[in-house]
Amino acid sequence: MKQLVTKVRRCEPLNEFVYFVELELPEPIEFIAGQYLTVVMGERDERPFSIASTPAQKQTVQLHIGAAPENPYAWEVIEKIRQDGELTINIPAGEAGYVANSQRPLILVAGGTGFSYTWSILQQHLASNSQRPITLYWGGRKSHDLYFHDELLALAAKDQRFHYQPVVESHVNGAWHGLNGLVIPAVLAETANLADYDIYIAGRFEMVRVARDAFVGAGLPLEQLYGDALAFI
């Protein structure tokens, strides 16, 4: 792991509460898709964020930061970006990265900005020669929370290896071609034998805890479930 001072290239809203942040690195960094970095806010204050970009982008890293004024943990990072134009980071971190040499198909499960973790893995997988199918279940409260929805629909139409299943909690008026409800039950309802898959998951700790118990209870070996939150629950 290295500590680097990075310049902020971009900080743009993706929706009301999520910001796309691109950091310029002072030197190329090697990492694995699915790893994260920490933003140094103080001597004993480091805040983790999944890397949304892939290792192919060696001069920059991208983040999706869910931030609102009532959530100071992330909002203070956005304020620091705006005020200083740079961030000190430690990179890379995490033990739940993409396993390229597996033969099993992949299921990605994301809640909210946990999508950034799965987005890195998805891009890395589709850029490889692997023909393993990969399915993304992305859950949000409302369709507006799925801030890459159109891009994912286009990607699924373009690449037959990829299937995208959006899941929203609240009822959607008008045309909606995804699922309504919660993302974990959606995965269980649509997957016949979880033991056949590698599953990568990111979201709130409570969601990951529910998923771990449900998936293992349905027959998934724990070693086939990947997510950094698993080490903390």
PDB file of C-alpha atoms in Angstrom:
ATOM      1  CA  MET A   1       0.000   0.000   0.000  1.00  0.00           C
ATOM      2  CA  LYS A   2       1.212   3.495  -0.861  1.00  0.00           C
ATOM      3  CA  GLN A   3       0.233   6.925   0.387  1.00  0.00           C
ATOM      4  CA  LEU A   4      -0.165   9.405  -2.456  1.00  0.00           C
ATOM      5  CA  VAL A   5      -1.267  12.991  -2.850  1.00  0.00           C
ATOM      6  CA  THR A   6      -3.692  13.068  -5.777  1.00  0.00           C
ATOM      7  CA  LYS A   7      -5.159  15.904  -7.792  1.00  0.00           C
ATOM      8  CA  VAL A   8      -8.919  16.033  -8.298  1.00  0.00           C
ATOM      9  CA  ARG A   9      -9.677  15.972 -12.016  1.00  0.00           C
ATOM     10  CA  ARG A  10     -13.447  15.772 -11.718  1.00  0.00           C
ATOM     11  CA  CYS A  11     -16.112  15.983  -9.041  1.00  0.00           C
ATOM     12  CA  GLU A  12     -19.556  15.858 -10.615  1.00  0.00           C
ATOM     13  CA  PRO A  13     -23.003  14.847  -9.330  1.00  0.00           C
ATOM     14  CA  LEU A  14     -24.440  11.630 -10.737  1.00  0.00           C
ATOM     15  CA  ASN A  15     -27.735  12.229  -8.969  1.00  0.00           C
ATOM     16  CA  GLU A  16     -28.913  14.186  -5.943  1.00  0.00           C
ATOM     17  CA  PHE A  17     -26.659  12.364  -3.480  1.00  0.00           C
ATOM     18  CA  VAL A  18     -23.919  10.595  -5.471  1.00  0.00           C
ATOM     19  CA  TYR A  19     -20.757  12.192  -6.824  1.00  0.00           C
ATOM     20  CA  PHE A  20     -18.403  10.934  -9.515  1.00  0.00           C
ATOM     21  CA  VAL A  21     -14.833  11.708  -8.464  1.00  0.00           C
ATOM     22  CA  GLU A  22     -11.750  11.187 -10.617  1.00  0.00           C
ATOM     23  CA  LEU A  23      -8.305  11.463  -9.033  1.00  0.00           C
ATOM     24  CA  GLU A  24      -5.051  11.907 -10.927  1.00  0.00           C
ATOM     25  CA  LEU A  25      -2.278   9.751  -9.490  1.00  0.00           C
ATOM     26  CA  PRO A  26       1.309  11.021  -9.261  1.00  0.00           C
ATOM     27  CA  GLU A  27       2.552   7.575 -10.337  1.00  0.00           C
ATOM     28  CA  PRO A  28       1.005   4.394 -11.786  1.00  0.00           C
ATOM     29  CA  ILE A  29      -0.505   2.057  -9.206  1.00  0.00           C
ATOM     30  CA  GLU A  30      -1.178  -1.672  -9.459  1.00  0.00           C
ATOM     31  CA  PHE A  31      -4.410  -2.940  -7.929  1.00  0.00           C
ATOM     32  CA  ILE A  32      -7.058  -5.609  -8.449  1.00  0.00           C
ATOM     33  CA  ALA A  33     -10.571  -4.804  -9.627  1.00  0.00           C
ATOM     34  CA  GLY A  34     -12.754  -4.765  -6.527  1.00  0.00           C
ATOM     35  CA  GLN A  35     -10.184  -3.266  -4.180  1.00  0.00           C
ATOM     36  CA  TYR A  36     -10.627   0.055  -2.394  1.00  0.00           C
ATOM     37  CA  LEU A  37      -8.640   3.044  -1.213  1.00  0.00           C
ATOM     38  CA  THR A  38      -8.811   5.148   1.920  1.00  0.00           C
ATOM     39  CA  VAL A  39      -8.997   8.935   1.993  1.00  0.00           C
ATOM     40  CA  VAL A  40      -6.769  10.406   4.698  1.00  0.00           C
ATOM     41  CA  MET A  41      -8.772  13.039   6.574  1.00  0.00           C
ATOM     42  CA  GLY A  42      -6.557  13.206   9.665  1.00  0.00           C
ATOM     43  CA  GLU A  43      -3.813  11.430  11.578  1.00  0.00           C
ATOM     44  CA  ARG A  44      -6.151   8.632  12.662  1.00  0.00           C
ATOM     45  CA  ASP A  45      -8.998   9.270  10.262  1.00  0.00           C
ATOM     46  CA  GLU A  46      -9.043   7.227   7.052  1.00  0.00           C
ATOM     47  CA  ARG A  47     -12.285   6.725   5.139  1.00  0.00           C
ATOM     48  CA  PRO A  48     -12.656   3.812   2.700  1.00  0.00           C
ATOM     49  CA  PHE A  49     -14.190   4.069  -0.775  1.00  0.00           C
ATOM     50  CA  SER A  50     -14.369   1.378  -3.447  1.00  0.00           C
ATOM     51  CA  ILE A  51     -12.392   2.032  -6.612  1.00  0.00           C
ATOM     52  CA  ALA A  52     -14.897   2.211  -9.466  1.00  0.00           C
ATOM     53  CA  SER A  53     -12.326   2.170 -12.265  1.00  0.00           C
ATOM     54  CA  THR A  54     -10.181  -0.741 -13.465  1.00  0.00           C
ATOM     55  CA  PRO A  55      -6.456  -1.483 -13.192  1.00  0.00           C
ATOM     56  CA  ALA A  56      -6.078  -0.616 -16.886  1.00  0.00           C
ATOM     57  CA  GLN A  57      -6.465   3.051 -15.934  1.00  0.00           C
ATOM     58  CA  LYS A  58      -3.084   3.373 -14.250  1.00  0.00           C
ATOM     59  CA  GLN A  59      -2.878   7.180 -14.058  1.00  0.00           C
ATOM     60  CA  THR A  60      -6.305   7.823 -12.527  1.00  0.00           C
ATOM     61  CA  VAL A  61      -8.790   6.239 -10.153  1.00  0.00           C
ATOM     62  CA  GLN A  62     -12.516   6.861 -10.052  1.00  0.00           C
ATOM     63  CA  LEU A  63     -14.879   6.839  -7.077  1.00  0.00           C
ATOM     64  CA  HIS A  64     -18.653   7.024  -6.596  1.00  0.00           C
ATOM     65  CA  ILE A  65     -19.222   8.822  -3.301  1.00  0.00           C
ATOM     66  CA  GLY A  66     -22.687   8.854  -1.780  1.00  0.00           C
ATOM     67  CA  ALA A  67     -22.777  12.075   0.209  1.00  0.00           C
ATOM     68  CA  ALA A  68     -25.333  14.411   1.746  1.00  0.00           C
ATOM     69  CA  PRO A  69     -24.943  17.158   4.374  1.00  0.00           C
ATOM     70  CA  GLU A  70     -26.627  14.951   6.987  1.00  0.00           C
ATOM     71  CA  ASN A  71     -23.956  12.265   6.357  1.00  0.00           C
ATOM     72  CA  PRO A  72     -20.747  14.018   7.468  1.00  0.00           C
ATOM     73  CA  TYR A  73     -18.587  10.909   6.991  1.00  0.00           C
ATOM     74  CA  ALA A  74     -18.754  11.218   3.195  1.00  0.00           C
ATOM     75  CA  TRP A  75     -19.880  14.834   2.893  1.00  0.00           C
ATOM     76  CA  GLU A  76     -16.692  16.077   4.544  1.00  0.00           C
ATOM     77  CA  VAL A  77     -14.700  14.319   1.822  1.00  0.00           C
ATOM     78  CA  ILE A  78     -16.670  16.139  -0.878  1.00  0.00           C
ATOM     79  CA  GLU A  79     -16.120  19.424   0.938  1.00  0.00           C
ATOM     80  CA  LYS A  80     -12.381  18.729   1.153  1.00  0.00           C
ATOM     81  CA  ILE A  81     -12.297  18.003  -2.582  1.00  0.00           C
ATOM     82  CA  ARG A  82     -14.005  21.305  -3.337  1.00  0.00           C
ATOM     83  CA  GLN A  83     -11.818  23.311  -0.980  1.00  0.00           C
ATOM     84  CA  ASP A  84      -8.392  21.762  -1.612  1.00  0.00           C
ATOM     85  CA  GLY A  85      -8.610  20.246  -5.094  1.00  0.00           C
ATOM     86  CA  GLU A  86      -6.580  17.288  -3.883  1.00  0.00           C
ATOM     87  CA  LEU A  87      -6.834  14.228  -1.653  1.00  0.00           C
ATOM     88  CA  THR A  88      -4.256  12.168   0.188  1.00  0.00           C
ATOM     89  CA  ILE A  89      -5.048   8.488  -0.263  1.00  0.00           C
ATOM     90  CA  ASN A  90      -3.725   5.089   0.759  1.00  0.00           C
ATOM     91  CA  ILE A  91      -4.011   2.560  -2.079  1.00  0.00           C
ATOM     92  CA  PRO A  92      -4.742  -0.289  -2.629  1.00  0.00           C
ATOM     93  CA  ALA A  93      -6.609  -2.097   0.145  1.00  0.00           C
ATOM     94  CA  GLY A  94      -9.016  -5.011   0.357  1.00  0.00           C
ATOM     95  CA  GLU A  95      -9.071  -8.792  -0.014  1.00  0.00           C
ATOM     96  CA  ALA A  96     -12.281  -9.191  -2.030  1.00  0.00           C
ATOM     97  CA  GLY A  97     -11.025  -8.482  -5.530  1.00  0.00           C
ATOM     98  CA  TYR A  98     -11.903 -10.131  -8.828  1.00  0.00           C
ATOM     99  CA  VAL A  99     -10.771 -13.764  -9.132  1.00  0.00           C
ATOM    100  CA  ALA A 100      -9.890 -14.148 -12.790  1.00  0.00           C
ATOM    101  CA  ASN A 101      -8.972 -17.844 -12.776  1.00  0.00           C
ATOM    102  CA  SER A 102     -12.289 -19.197 -11.469  1.00  0.00           C
ATOM    103  CA  GLN A 103     -14.437 -21.268 -13.824  1.00  0.00           C
ATOM    104  CA  ARG A 104     -17.748 -20.335 -12.217  1.00  0.00           C
ATOM    105  CA  PRO A 105     -20.166 -17.703 -13.559  1.00  0.00           C
ATOM    106  CA  LEU A 106     -20.404 -14.502 -11.542  1.00  0.00           C
ATOM    107  CA  ILE A 107     -23.210 -12.772  -9.688  1.00  0.00           C
ATOM    108  CA  LEU A 108     -22.648  -9.182  -8.583  1.00  0.00           C
ATOM    109  CA  VAL A 109     -24.910  -7.797  -5.857  1.00  0.00           C
ATOM    110  CA  ALA A 110     -24.889  -4.083  -5.093  1.00  0.00           C
ATOM    111  CA  GLY A 111     -26.859  -1.828  -2.812  1.00  0.00           C
ATOM    112  CA  GLY A 112     -26.669   1.901  -3.552  1.00  0.00           C
ATOM    113  CA  THR A 113     -23.116   3.131  -4.122  1.00  0.00           C
ATOM    114  CA  GLY A 114     -21.885  -0.390  -3.444  1.00  0.00           C
ATOM    115  CA  PHE A 115     -22.306  -0.458  -7.210  1.00  0.00           C
ATOM    116  CA  SER A 116     -18.853   1.134  -7.562  1.00  0.00           C
ATOM    117  CA  TYR A 117     -17.243  -2.096  -6.294  1.00  0.00           C
ATOM    118  CA  THR A 118     -19.203  -4.229  -8.737  1.00  0.00           C
ATOM    119  CA  TRP A 119     -18.683  -1.771 -11.596  1.00  0.00           C
ATOM    120  CA  SER A 120     -14.910  -2.224 -11.396  1.00  0.00           C
ATOM    121  CA  ILE A 121     -15.270  -6.016 -11.427  1.00  0.00           C
ATOM    122  CA  LEU A 122     -17.823  -5.947 -14.237  1.00  0.00           C
ATOM    123  CA  GLN A 123     -15.617  -3.809 -16.476  1.00  0.00           C
ATOM    124  CA  GLN A 124     -12.571  -5.968 -15.757  1.00  0.00           C
ATOM    125  CA  HIS A 125     -14.451  -9.176 -16.520  1.00  0.00           C
ATOM    126  CA  LEU A 126     -15.956  -7.944 -19.785  1.00  0.00           C
ATOM    127  CA  ALA A 127     -12.549  -6.664 -20.918  1.00  0.00           C
ATOM    128  CA  SER A 128     -11.109 -10.160 -20.466  1.00  0.00           C
ATOM    129  CA  ASN A 129     -11.415 -13.126 -22.797  1.00  0.00           C
ATOM    130  CA  SER A 130     -13.514 -15.034 -20.287  1.00  0.00           C
ATOM    131  CA  GLN A 131     -16.838 -16.305 -21.576  1.00  0.00           C
ATOM    132  CA  ARG A 132     -18.257 -16.826 -18.092  1.00  0.00           C
ATOM    133  CA  PRO A 133     -21.688 -15.208 -17.728  1.00  0.00           C
ATOM    134  CA  ILE A 134     -21.911 -12.296 -15.299  1.00  0.00           C
ATOM    135  CA  THR A 135     -25.134 -10.965 -13.757  1.00  0.00           C
ATOM    136  CA  LEU A 136     -25.541  -7.726 -11.830  1.00  0.00           C
ATOM    137  CA  TYR A 137     -28.361  -7.221  -9.320  1.00  0.00           C
ATOM    138  CA  TRP A 138     -28.413  -3.560  -8.308  1.00  0.00           C
ATOM    139  CA  GLY A 139     -30.812  -2.497  -5.586  1.00  0.00           C
ATOM    140  CA  GLY A 140     -32.023   0.983  -4.696  1.00  0.00           C
ATOM    141  CA  ARG A 141     -34.954   2.618  -2.983  1.00  0.00           C
ATOM    142  CA  LYS A 142     -36.075   4.327  -6.191  1.00  0.00           C
ATOM    143  CA  SER A 143     -35.132   4.013  -9.843  1.00  0.00           C
ATOM    144  CA  HIS A 144     -33.396   7.385  -9.602  1.00  0.00           C
ATOM    145  CA  ASP A 145     -30.886   5.824  -7.204  1.00  0.00           C
ATOM    146  CA  LEU A 146     -29.587   3.576 -10.000  1.00  0.00           C
ATOM    147  CA  TYR A 147     -27.431   6.310 -11.448  1.00  0.00           C
ATOM    148  CA  PHE A 148     -25.770   4.151 -14.167  1.00  0.00           C
ATOM    149  CA  HIS A 149     -29.014   2.481 -15.220  1.00  0.00           C
ATOM    150  CA  ASP A 150     -29.029   3.558 -18.874  1.00  0.00           C
ATOM    151  CA  GLU A 151     -25.351   2.712 -19.349  1.00  0.00           C
ATOM    152  CA  LEU A 152     -25.925  -0.763 -17.923  1.00  0.00           C
ATOM    153  CA  LEU A 153     -28.917  -1.406 -20.160  1.00  0.00           C
ATOM    154  CA  ALA A 154     -26.807  -0.451 -23.174  1.00  0.00           C
ATOM    155  CA  LEU A 155     -23.943  -2.659 -22.006  1.00  0.00           C
ATOM    156  CA  ALA A 156     -26.245  -5.652 -21.520  1.00  0.00           C
ATOM    157  CA  ALA A 157     -27.637  -5.167 -25.028  1.00  0.00           C
ATOM    158  CA  LYS A 158     -24.118  -5.046 -26.439  1.00  0.00           C
ATOM    159  CA  ASP A 159     -22.467  -7.971 -24.611  1.00  0.00           C
ATOM    160  CA  GLN A 160     -24.303 -11.287 -24.363  1.00  0.00           C
ATOM    161  CA  ARG A 161     -22.181 -12.383 -21.389  1.00  0.00           C
ATOM    162  CA  PHE A 162     -23.774  -9.686 -19.219  1.00  0.00           C
ATOM    163  CA  HIS A 163     -27.255  -9.684 -17.700  1.00  0.00           C
ATOM    164  CA  TYR A 164     -28.484  -6.677 -15.725  1.00  0.00           C
ATOM    165  CA  GLN A 165     -31.300  -6.931 -13.189  1.00  0.00           C
ATOM    166  CA  PRO A 166     -32.233  -3.658 -11.460  1.00  0.00           C
ATOM    167  CA  VAL A 167     -34.309  -3.916  -8.284  1.00  0.00           C
ATOM    168  CA  VAL A 168     -36.112  -1.004  -6.606  1.00  0.00           C
ATOM    169  CA  GLU A 169     -37.938  -1.025  -3.287  1.00  0.00           C
ATOM    170  CA  SER A 170     -40.685   1.475  -4.014  1.00  0.00           C
ATOM    171  CA  HIS A 171     -43.358   1.093  -6.654  1.00  0.00           C
ATOM    172  CA  VAL A 172     -42.457   2.640  -9.985  1.00  0.00           C
ATOM    173  CA  ASN A 173     -45.150   4.370 -11.974  1.00  0.00           C
ATOM    174  CA  GLY A 174     -45.051   4.015 -15.732  1.00  0.00           C
ATOM    175  CA  ALA A 175     -42.668   1.816 -17.684  1.00  0.00           C
ATOM    176  CA  TRP A 176     -40.296  -0.157 -15.479  1.00  0.00           C
ATOM    177  CA  HIS A 177     -38.599  -3.268 -16.762  1.00  0.00           C
ATOM    178  CA  GLY A 178     -36.812  -4.265 -13.585  1.00  0.00           C
ATOM    179  CA  LEU A 179     -37.953  -5.868 -10.351  1.00  0.00           C
ATOM    180  CA  ASN A 180     -39.747  -4.366  -7.361  1.00  0.00           C
ATOM    181  CA  GLY A 181     -38.696  -5.391  -3.872  1.00  0.00           C
ATOM    182  CA  LEU A 182     -35.393  -6.111  -2.148  1.00  0.00           C
ATOM    183  CA  VAL A 183     -32.249  -7.183  -3.922  1.00  0.00           C
ATOM    184  CA  ILE A 184     -31.357 -10.237  -1.794  1.00  0.00           C
ATOM    185  CA  PRO A 185     -34.722 -12.007  -2.257  1.00  0.00           C
ATOM    186  CA  ALA A 186     -34.457 -11.205  -5.963  1.00  0.00           C
ATOM    187  CA  VAL A 187     -31.167 -13.075  -6.237  1.00  0.00           C
ATOM    188  CA  LEU A 188     -32.568 -16.054  -4.334  1.00  0.00           C
ATOM    189  CA  ALA A 189     -35.735 -16.163  -6.424  1.00  0.00           C
ATOM    190  CA  GLU A 190     -33.892 -16.139  -9.743  1.00  0.00           C
ATOM    191  CA  THR A 191     -30.926 -18.419  -8.971  1.00  0.00           C
ATOM    192  CA  ALA A 192     -31.529 -22.160  -8.883  1.00  0.00           C
ATOM    193  CA  ASN A 193     -28.220 -23.308  -7.379  1.00  0.00           C
ATOM    194  CA  LEU A 194     -26.061 -20.686  -5.691  1.00  0.00           C
ATOM    195  CA  ALA A 195     -23.195 -23.164  -5.257  1.00  0.00           C
ATOM    196  CA  ASP A 196     -22.554 -22.913  -8.995  1.00  0.00           C
ATOM    197  CA  TYR A 197     -21.565 -19.220  -8.722  1.00  0.00           C
ATOM    198  CA  ASP A 198     -19.008 -16.806  -7.388  1.00  0.00           C
ATOM    199  CA  ILE A 199     -20.896 -13.940  -5.735  1.00  0.00           C
ATOM    200  CA  TYR A 200     -19.453 -10.477  -5.128  1.00  0.00           C
ATOM    201  CA  ILE A 201     -21.390  -8.125  -2.872  1.00  0.00           C
ATOM    202  CA  ALA A 202     -21.151  -4.544  -1.625  1.00  0.00           C
ATOM    203  CA  GLY A 203     -23.551  -2.312   0.254  1.00  0.00           C
ATOM    204  CA  ARG A 204     -24.469  -1.436   3.806  1.00  0.00           C
ATOM    205  CA  PHE A 205     -23.143  -3.826   6.428  1.00  0.00           C
ATOM    206  CA  GLU A 206     -26.642  -4.908   7.437  1.00  0.00           C
ATOM    207  CA  MET A 207     -27.473  -5.811   3.826  1.00  0.00           C
ATOM    208  CA  VAL A 208     -24.283  -7.830   3.460  1.00  0.00           C
ATOM    209  CA  ARG A 209     -24.994  -9.630   6.745  1.00  0.00           C
ATOM    210  CA  VAL A 210     -28.479 -10.600   5.574  1.00  0.00           C
ATOM    211  CA  ALA A 211     -27.072 -11.720   2.224  1.00  0.00           C
ATOM    212  CA  ARG A 212     -24.348 -13.844   3.780  1.00  0.00           C
ATOM    213  CA  ASP A 213     -26.786 -15.678   6.020  1.00  0.00           C
ATOM    214  CA  ALA A 214     -29.347 -16.136   3.248  1.00  0.00           C
ATOM    215  CA  PHE A 215     -26.895 -17.231   0.559  1.00  0.00           C
ATOM    216  CA  VAL A 216     -24.969 -19.646   2.771  1.00  0.00           C
ATOM    217  CA  GLY A 217     -28.287 -20.992   4.040  1.00  0.00           C
ATOM    218  CA  ALA A 218     -29.285 -21.625   0.429  1.00  0.00           C
ATOM    219  CA  GLY A 219     -26.146 -23.649  -0.259  1.00  0.00           C
ATOM    220  CA  LEU A 220     -23.455 -21.146  -1.280  1.00  0.00           C
ATOM    221  CA  PRO A 221     -20.024 -22.091   0.120  1.00  0.00           C
ATOM    222  CA  LEU A 222     -18.777 -19.119   2.127  1.00  0.00           C
ATOM    223  CA  GLU A 223     -15.466 -19.132   0.237  1.00  0.00           C
ATOM    224  CA  GLN A 224     -17.409 -18.298  -2.953  1.00  0.00           C
ATOM    225  CA  LEU A 225     -18.806 -15.101  -1.431  1.00  0.00           C
ATOM    226  CA  TYR A 226     -16.623 -12.009  -1.797  1.00  0.00           C
ATOM    227  CA  GLY A 227     -17.013  -8.631  -0.133  1.00  0.00           C
ATOM    228  CA  ASP A 228     -14.840  -6.566   2.169  1.00  0.00           C
ATOM    229  CA  ALA A 229     -17.747  -5.992   4.550  1.00  0.00           C
ATOM    230  CA  LEU A 230     -17.680  -9.712   5.379  1.00  0.00           C
ATOM    231  CA  ALA A 231     -14.562  -9.174   7.497  1.00  0.00           C
ATOM    232  CA  PHE A 232     -16.443  -6.745   9.755  1.00  0.00           C
ATOM    233  CA  ILE A 233     -19.762  -8.519  10.354  1.00  0.00           C
TER     234      ILE A 233
END
